[in-house]
CSV table of C-alpha atoms in Angstrom, one decimal:
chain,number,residue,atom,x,y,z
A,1,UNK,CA,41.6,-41.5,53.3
A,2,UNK,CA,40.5,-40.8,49.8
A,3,UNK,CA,38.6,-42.3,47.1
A,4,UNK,CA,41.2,-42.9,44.2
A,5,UNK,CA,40.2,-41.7,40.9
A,6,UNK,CA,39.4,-44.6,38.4
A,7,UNK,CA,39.8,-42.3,35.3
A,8,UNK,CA,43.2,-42.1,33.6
A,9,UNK,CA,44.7,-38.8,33.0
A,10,UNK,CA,43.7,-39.5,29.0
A,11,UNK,CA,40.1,-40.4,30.2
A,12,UNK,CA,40.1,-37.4,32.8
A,13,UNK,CA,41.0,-35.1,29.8
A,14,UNK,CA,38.1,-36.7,27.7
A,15,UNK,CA,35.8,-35.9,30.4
A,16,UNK,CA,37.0,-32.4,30.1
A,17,UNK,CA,36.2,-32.1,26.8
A,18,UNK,CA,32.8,-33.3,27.1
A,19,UNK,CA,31.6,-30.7,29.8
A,20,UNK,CA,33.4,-28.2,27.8
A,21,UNK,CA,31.5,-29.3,24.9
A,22,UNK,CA,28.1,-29.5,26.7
A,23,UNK,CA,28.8,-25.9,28.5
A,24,UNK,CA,29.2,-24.3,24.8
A,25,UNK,CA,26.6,-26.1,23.5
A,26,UNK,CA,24.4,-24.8,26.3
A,27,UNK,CA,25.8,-21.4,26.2
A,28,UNK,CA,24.7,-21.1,22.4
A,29,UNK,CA,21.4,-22.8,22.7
A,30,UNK,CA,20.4,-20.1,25.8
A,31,UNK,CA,22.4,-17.6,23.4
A,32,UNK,CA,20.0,-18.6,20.4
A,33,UNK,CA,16.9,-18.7,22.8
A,34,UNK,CA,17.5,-14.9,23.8
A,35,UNK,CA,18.0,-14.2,20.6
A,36,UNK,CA,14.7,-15.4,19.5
A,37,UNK,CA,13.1,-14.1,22.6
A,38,UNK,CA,14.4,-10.5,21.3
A,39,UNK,CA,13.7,-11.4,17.5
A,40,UNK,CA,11.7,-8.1,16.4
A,41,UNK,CA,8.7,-9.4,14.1
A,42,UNK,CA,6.7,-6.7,12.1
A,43,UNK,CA,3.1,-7.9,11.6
A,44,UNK,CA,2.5,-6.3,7.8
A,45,UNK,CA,-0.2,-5.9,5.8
A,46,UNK,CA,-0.9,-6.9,2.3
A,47,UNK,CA,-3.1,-7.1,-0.8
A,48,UNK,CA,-2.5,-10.4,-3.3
A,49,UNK,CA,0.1,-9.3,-5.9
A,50,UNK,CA,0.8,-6.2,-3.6
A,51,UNK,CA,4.2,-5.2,-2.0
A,52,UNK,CA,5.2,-8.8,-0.8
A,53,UNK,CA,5.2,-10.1,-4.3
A,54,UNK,CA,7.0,-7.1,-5.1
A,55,UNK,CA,9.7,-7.8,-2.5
A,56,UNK,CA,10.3,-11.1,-3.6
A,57,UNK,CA,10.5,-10.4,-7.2
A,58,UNK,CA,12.8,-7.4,-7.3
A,59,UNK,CA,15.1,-9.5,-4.5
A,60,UNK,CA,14.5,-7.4,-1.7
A,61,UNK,CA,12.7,-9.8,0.8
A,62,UNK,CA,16.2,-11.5,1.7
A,63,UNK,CA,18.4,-11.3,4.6
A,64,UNK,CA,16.2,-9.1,7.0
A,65,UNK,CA,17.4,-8.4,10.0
A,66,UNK,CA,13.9,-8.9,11.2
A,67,UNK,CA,10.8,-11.5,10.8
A,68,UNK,CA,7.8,-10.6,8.9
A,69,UNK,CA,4.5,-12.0,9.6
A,70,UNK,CA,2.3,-11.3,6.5
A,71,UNK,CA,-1.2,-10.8,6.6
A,72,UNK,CA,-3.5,-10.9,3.0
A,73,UNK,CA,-6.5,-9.0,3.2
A,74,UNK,CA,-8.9,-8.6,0.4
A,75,UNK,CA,-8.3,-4.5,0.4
A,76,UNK,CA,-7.5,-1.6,2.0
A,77,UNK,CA,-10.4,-0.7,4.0
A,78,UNK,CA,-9.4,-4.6,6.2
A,79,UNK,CA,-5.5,-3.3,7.0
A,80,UNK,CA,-6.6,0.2,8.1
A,81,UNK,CA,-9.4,-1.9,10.6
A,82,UNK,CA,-6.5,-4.1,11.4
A,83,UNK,CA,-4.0,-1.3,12.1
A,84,UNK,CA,-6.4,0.6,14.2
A,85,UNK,CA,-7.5,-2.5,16.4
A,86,UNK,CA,-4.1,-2.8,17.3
A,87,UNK,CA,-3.9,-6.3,14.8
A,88,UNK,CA,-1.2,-4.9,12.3
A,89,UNK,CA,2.2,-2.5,12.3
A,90,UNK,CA,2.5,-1.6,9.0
A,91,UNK,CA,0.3,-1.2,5.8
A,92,UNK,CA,-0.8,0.7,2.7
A,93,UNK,CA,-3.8,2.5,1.6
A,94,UNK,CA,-4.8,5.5,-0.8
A,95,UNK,CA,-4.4,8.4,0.7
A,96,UNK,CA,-8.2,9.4,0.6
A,97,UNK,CA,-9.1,6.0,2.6
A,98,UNK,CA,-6.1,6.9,4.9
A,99,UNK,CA,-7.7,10.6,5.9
A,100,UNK,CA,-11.2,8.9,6.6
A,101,UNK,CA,-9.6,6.7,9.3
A,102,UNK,CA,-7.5,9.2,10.6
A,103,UNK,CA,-10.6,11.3,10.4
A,104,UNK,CA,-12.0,8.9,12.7
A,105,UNK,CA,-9.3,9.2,15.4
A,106,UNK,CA,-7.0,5.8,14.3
A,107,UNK,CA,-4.3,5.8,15.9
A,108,UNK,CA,-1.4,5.4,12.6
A,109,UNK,CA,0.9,7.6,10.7
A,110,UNK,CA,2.1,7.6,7.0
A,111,UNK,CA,5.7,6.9,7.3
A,112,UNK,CA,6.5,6.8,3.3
A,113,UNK,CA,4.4,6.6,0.2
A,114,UNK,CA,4.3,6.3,-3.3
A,115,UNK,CA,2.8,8.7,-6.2
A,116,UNK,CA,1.1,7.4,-9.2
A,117,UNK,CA,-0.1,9.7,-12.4
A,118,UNK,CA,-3.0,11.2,-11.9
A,119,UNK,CA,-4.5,11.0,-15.1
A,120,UNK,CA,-4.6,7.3,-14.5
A,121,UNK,CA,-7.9,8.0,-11.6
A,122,UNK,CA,-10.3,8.8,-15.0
A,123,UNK,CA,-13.9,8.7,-15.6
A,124,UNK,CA,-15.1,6.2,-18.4
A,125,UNK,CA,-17.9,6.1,-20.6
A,126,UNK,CA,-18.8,3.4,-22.6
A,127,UNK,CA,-17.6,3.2,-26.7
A,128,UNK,CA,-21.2,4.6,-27.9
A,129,UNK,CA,-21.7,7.6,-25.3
A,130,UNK,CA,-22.9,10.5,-26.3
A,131,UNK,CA,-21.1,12.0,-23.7
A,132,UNK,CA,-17.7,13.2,-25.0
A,133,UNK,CA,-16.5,15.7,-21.8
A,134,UNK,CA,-17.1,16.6,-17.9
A,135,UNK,CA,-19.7,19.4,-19.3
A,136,UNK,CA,-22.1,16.7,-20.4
A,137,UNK,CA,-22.4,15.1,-17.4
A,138,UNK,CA,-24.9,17.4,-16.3
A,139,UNK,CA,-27.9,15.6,-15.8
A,140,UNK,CA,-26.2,12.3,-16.2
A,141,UNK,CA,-26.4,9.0,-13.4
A,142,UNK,CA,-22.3,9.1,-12.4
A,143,UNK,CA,-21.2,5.4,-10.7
A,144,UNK,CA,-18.3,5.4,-8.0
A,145,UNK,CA,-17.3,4.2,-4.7
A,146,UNK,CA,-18.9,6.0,-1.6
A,147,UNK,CA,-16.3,7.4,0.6
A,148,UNK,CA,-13.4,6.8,-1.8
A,149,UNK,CA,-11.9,8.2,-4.7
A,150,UNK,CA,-14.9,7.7,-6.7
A,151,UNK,CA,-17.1,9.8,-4.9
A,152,UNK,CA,-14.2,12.3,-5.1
A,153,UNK,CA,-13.5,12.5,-8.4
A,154,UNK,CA,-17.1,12.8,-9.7
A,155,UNK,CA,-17.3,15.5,-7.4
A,156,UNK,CA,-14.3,17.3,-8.1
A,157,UNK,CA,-14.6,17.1,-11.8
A,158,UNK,CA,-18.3,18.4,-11.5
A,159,UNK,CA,-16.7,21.4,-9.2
A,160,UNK,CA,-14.7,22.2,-12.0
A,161,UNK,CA,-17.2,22.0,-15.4
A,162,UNK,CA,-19.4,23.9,-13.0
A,163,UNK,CA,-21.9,21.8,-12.3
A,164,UNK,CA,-23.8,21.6,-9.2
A,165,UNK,CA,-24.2,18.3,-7.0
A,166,UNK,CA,-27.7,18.6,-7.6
A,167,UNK,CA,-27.5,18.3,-10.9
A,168,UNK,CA,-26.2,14.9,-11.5
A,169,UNK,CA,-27.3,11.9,-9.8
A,170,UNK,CA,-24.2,9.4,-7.7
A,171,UNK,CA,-24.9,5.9,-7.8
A,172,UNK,CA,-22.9,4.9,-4.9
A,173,UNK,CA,-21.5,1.3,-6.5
A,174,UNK,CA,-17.9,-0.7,-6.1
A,175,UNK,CA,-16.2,-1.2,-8.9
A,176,UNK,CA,-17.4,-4.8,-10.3
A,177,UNK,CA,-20.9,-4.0,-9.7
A,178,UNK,CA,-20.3,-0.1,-11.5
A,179,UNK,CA,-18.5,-1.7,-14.5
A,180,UNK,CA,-21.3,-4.3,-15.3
A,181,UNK,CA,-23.8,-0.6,-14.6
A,182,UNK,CA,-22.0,0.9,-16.8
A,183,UNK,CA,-21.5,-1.9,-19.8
A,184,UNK,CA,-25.4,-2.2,-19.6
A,185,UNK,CA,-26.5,1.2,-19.5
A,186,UNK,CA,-27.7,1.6,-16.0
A,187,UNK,CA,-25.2,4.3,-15.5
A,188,UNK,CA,-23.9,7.0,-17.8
A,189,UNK,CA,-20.3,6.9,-16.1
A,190,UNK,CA,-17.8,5.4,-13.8
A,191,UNK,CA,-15.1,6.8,-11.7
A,192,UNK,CA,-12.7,4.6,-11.0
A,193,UNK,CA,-8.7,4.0,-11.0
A,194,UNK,CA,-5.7,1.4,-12.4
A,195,UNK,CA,-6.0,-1.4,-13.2
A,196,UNK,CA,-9.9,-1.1,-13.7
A,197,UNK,CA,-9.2,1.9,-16.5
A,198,UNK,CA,-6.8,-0.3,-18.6
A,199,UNK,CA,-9.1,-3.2,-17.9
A,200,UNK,CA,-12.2,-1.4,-19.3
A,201,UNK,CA,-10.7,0.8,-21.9
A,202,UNK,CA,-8.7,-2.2,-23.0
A,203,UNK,CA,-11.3,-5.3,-22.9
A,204,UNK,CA,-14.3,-3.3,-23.1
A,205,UNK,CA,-14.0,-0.2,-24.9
A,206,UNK,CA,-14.5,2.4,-22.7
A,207,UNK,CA,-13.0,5.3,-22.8
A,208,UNK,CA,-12.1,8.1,-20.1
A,209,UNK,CA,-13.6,11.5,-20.6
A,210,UNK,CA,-12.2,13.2,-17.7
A,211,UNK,CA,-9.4,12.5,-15.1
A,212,UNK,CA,-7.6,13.2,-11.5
A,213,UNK,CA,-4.9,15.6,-13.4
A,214,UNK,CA,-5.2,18.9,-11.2
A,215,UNK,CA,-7.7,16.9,-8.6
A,216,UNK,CA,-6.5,14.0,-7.1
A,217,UNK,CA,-3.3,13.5,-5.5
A,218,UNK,CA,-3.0,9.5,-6.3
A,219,UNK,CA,-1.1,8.8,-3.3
A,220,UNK,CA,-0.5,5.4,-1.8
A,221,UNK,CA,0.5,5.9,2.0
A,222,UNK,CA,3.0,3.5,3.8
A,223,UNK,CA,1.2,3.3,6.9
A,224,UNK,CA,2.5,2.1,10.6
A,225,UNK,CA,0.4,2.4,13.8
A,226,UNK,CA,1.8,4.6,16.4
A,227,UNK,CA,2.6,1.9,18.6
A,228,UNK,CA,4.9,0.1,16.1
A,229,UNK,CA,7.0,3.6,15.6
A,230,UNK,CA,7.6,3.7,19.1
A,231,UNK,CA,8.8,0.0,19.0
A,232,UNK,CA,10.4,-1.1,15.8
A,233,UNK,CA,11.4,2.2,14.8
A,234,UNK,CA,14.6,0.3,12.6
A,235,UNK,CA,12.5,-2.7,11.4
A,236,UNK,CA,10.1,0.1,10.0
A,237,UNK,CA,12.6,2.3,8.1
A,238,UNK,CA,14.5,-1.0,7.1
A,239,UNK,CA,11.5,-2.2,5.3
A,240,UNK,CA,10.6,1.4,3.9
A,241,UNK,CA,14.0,1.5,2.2
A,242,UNK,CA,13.5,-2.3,0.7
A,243,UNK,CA,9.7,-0.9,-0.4
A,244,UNK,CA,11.3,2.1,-2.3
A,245,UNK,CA,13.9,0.1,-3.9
A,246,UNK,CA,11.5,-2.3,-5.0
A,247,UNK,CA,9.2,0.3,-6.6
A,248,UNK,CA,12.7,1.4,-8.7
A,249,UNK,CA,13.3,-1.5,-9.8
A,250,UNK,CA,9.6,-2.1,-11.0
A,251,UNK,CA,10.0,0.8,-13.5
A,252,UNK,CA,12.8,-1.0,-15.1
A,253,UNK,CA,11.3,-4.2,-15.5
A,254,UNK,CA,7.5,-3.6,-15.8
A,255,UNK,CA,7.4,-6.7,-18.3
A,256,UNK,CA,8.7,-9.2,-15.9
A,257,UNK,CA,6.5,-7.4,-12.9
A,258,UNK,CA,3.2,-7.4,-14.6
A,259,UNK,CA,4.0,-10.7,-15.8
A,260,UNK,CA,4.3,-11.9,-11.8
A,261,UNK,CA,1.3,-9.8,-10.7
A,262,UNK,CA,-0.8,-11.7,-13.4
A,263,UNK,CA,0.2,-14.9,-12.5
A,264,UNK,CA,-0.7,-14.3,-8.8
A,265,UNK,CA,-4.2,-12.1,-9.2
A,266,UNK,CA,-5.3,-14.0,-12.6
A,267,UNK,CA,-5.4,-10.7,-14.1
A,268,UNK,CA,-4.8,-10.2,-17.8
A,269,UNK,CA,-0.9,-9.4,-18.2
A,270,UNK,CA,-1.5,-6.8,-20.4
A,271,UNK,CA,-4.2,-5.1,-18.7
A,272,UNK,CA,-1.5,-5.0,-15.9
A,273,UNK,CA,1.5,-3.8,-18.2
A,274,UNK,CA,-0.6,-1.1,-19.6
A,275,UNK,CA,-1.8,0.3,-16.0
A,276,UNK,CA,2.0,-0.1,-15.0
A,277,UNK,CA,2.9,2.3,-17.5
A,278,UNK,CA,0.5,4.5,-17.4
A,279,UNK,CA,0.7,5.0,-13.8
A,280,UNK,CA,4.7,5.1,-13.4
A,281,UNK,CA,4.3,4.9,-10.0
A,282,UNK,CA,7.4,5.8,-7.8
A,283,UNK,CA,8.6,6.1,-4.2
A,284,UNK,CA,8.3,9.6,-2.3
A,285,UNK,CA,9.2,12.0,0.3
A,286,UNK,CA,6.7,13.2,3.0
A,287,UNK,CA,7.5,16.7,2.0
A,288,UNK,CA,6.0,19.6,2.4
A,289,UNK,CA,5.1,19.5,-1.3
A,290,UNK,CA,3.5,16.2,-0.4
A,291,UNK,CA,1.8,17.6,3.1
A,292,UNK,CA,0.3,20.4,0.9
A,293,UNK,CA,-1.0,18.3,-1.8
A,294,UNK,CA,-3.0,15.9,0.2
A,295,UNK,CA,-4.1,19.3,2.9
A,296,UNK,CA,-5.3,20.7,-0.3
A,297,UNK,CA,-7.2,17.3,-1.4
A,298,UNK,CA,-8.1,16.6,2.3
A,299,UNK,CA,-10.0,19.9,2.3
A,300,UNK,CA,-11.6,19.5,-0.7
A,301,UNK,CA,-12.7,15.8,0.5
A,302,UNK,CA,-14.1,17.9,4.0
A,303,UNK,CA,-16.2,20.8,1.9
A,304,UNK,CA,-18.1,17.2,-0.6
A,305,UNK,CA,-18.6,15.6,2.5
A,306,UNK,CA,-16.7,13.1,2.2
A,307,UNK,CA,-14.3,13.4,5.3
A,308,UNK,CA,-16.1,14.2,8.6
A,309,UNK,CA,-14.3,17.1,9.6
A,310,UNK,CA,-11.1,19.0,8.2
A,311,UNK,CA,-7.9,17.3,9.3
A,312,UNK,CA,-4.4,18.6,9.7
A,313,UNK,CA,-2.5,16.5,7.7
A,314,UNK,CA,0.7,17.5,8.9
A,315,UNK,CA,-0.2,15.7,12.1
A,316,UNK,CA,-0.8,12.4,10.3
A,317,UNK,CA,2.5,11.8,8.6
A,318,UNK,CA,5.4,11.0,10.5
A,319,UNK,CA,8.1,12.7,8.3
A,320,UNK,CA,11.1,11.3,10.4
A,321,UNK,CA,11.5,8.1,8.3
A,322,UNK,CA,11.7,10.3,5.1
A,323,UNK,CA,14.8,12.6,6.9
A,324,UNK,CA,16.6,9.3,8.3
A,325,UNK,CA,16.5,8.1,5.0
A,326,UNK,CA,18.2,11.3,3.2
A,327,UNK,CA,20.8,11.5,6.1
């Protein structure tokens, strides 16, 4: 005995269909759910009007083989904190804010930079100083970031006009509170960098009197944490090559990226135009050139105190991203 089917061969083929259907369906959704479970997200770091706006603008943030999950943080010092707790993959930073952490055993590694002019890291005066170049800033109260490229430049520019530490005075300030020193005479000087220079020079009156030309590398390091090289190796150099592309393009169309920057920071357009092409700042190689350069800065940063002890900077920049990307 059987049970006769009540389904007509039409309605058995219908039937058919339907699993069929339903199996497929279920195939692609666990298809798209491994997919998303394999998804590789690289958590990046950023500063407002920084490399994401620059991504976007120059039409390089599109199809990524990836997902990016952006973090904006006020300044540098936040995304090295963040890539040392383990909180980031990838970053940026100057180069001199880069050694100090890696100074301090965090765990990172420049994977690809960019290189600005030096001459636009300068030390201003204001309009009426009597103080016309780096030999009469003997005796003089000099303004500039502890730690950073402030404290660096007054002290390498004092090295150089041959005047002792001793005999000038460092008022350790950040740059808002040394530009308002500075506009009402508390301060003879300020060291400082783009787009504070065009902003003073160009709003202000200020005027520079020395700069990093000779001193200062003016290095801005990609920077990954160890753990996200291991990982996302291809994400990494993926978004490298999209960074340095993005840079090109800014060169050619520093109207239309200033313009952007301003409307996203609220600073004056053509403050931002004129640090833009002053500062022609372009993608680079972790060459030996480059090693050298910031070993010889790094060791100058050591002997002013600045860095705790004297690095190897070799050890700190991965140089593998820069030789994937010229095979």
């Amino acid at each position: 005995m059987f049970i006769r089917s009540h389904l007509r061969p039409g309605g058995r083929r219908l039937a058919g269909a339907r699993l069929a259907t339903a199996l497929t369906l279920a195939t692609v959704t666990l298809a798209a759910v491994a997919a998303r479970a394999e998804e590789v997200v690289l958590r990046v770091g950023d500063q407002k009007g920084g490399n994401r706006s620059l991504l976007e603008i120059a039409g390089y943030a599109k199809d990524l083989p990836y997902r990016i999950a952006w973090s904006e943080l006020p300044a540098a010092a936040p995304i090295l904190e963040a890539l040392n707790a383990g909180a980031l993959d990838v970053g940026y930073t100057g180069d001199l804010s880069f050694l100090t952490v890696v100074a301090a055993g965090a765990p990172i590694k420049a994977i690809g930079g960019t290189k600005s002019d030096p001459r636009t890291q300068a030390i201003l005066v204001r309009a009426d100083s009597p103080i016309r170049s780096a030999a009469d800033l003997k005796g003089k109260r000099l303004a500039g970031t502890r730690g950073g490229w402030g404290q660096f430049l007054i002290s390498a520019t004092l090295e150089k006009a041959g005047i002792a530490p001793s005999e000038a005075t460092f008022a350790p300030l950040n740059p808002v509170d040394a530009k308002v020193a500075l506009m009402a005479g508390s301060v003879d000087a300020w060291a400082v960098w783009e787009p504070y220079v065009a902003f003073a020079t160009l709003k202000d009156g200020a005027r520079p009197i020395a700069d990093g030309a000779g001193l200062t590398p003016t290095i801005t390091f990609i920077v990954a944490s160890d753990s996200a090289i291991a990982t996302t190796r291809a994400a990494l150099q993926d978004l490298l090559s999209r960074l340095n592309r993005a840079r090109l393009w800014s060169l050619d169309h520093l109207d239309a990226y200033a313009r952007n920057t301003a409307a996203l920071t609220k600073m004056p357009e053509d403050v931002l135009r004129a640090a833009y092409t002053a500062q022609r700042t372009s993608p680079i190689a972790l060459d030996e050139g480059v090693v050298k350069e910031v070993q010889d800065a790094s060791d100058r940063a050591t002997r002013y105190g600045i860095l705790s002890k004297t690095l190897d900077v070799g050890r700190a920049v991965d140089r593998s991203f820069t030789e994937a990307a010229s095979n």
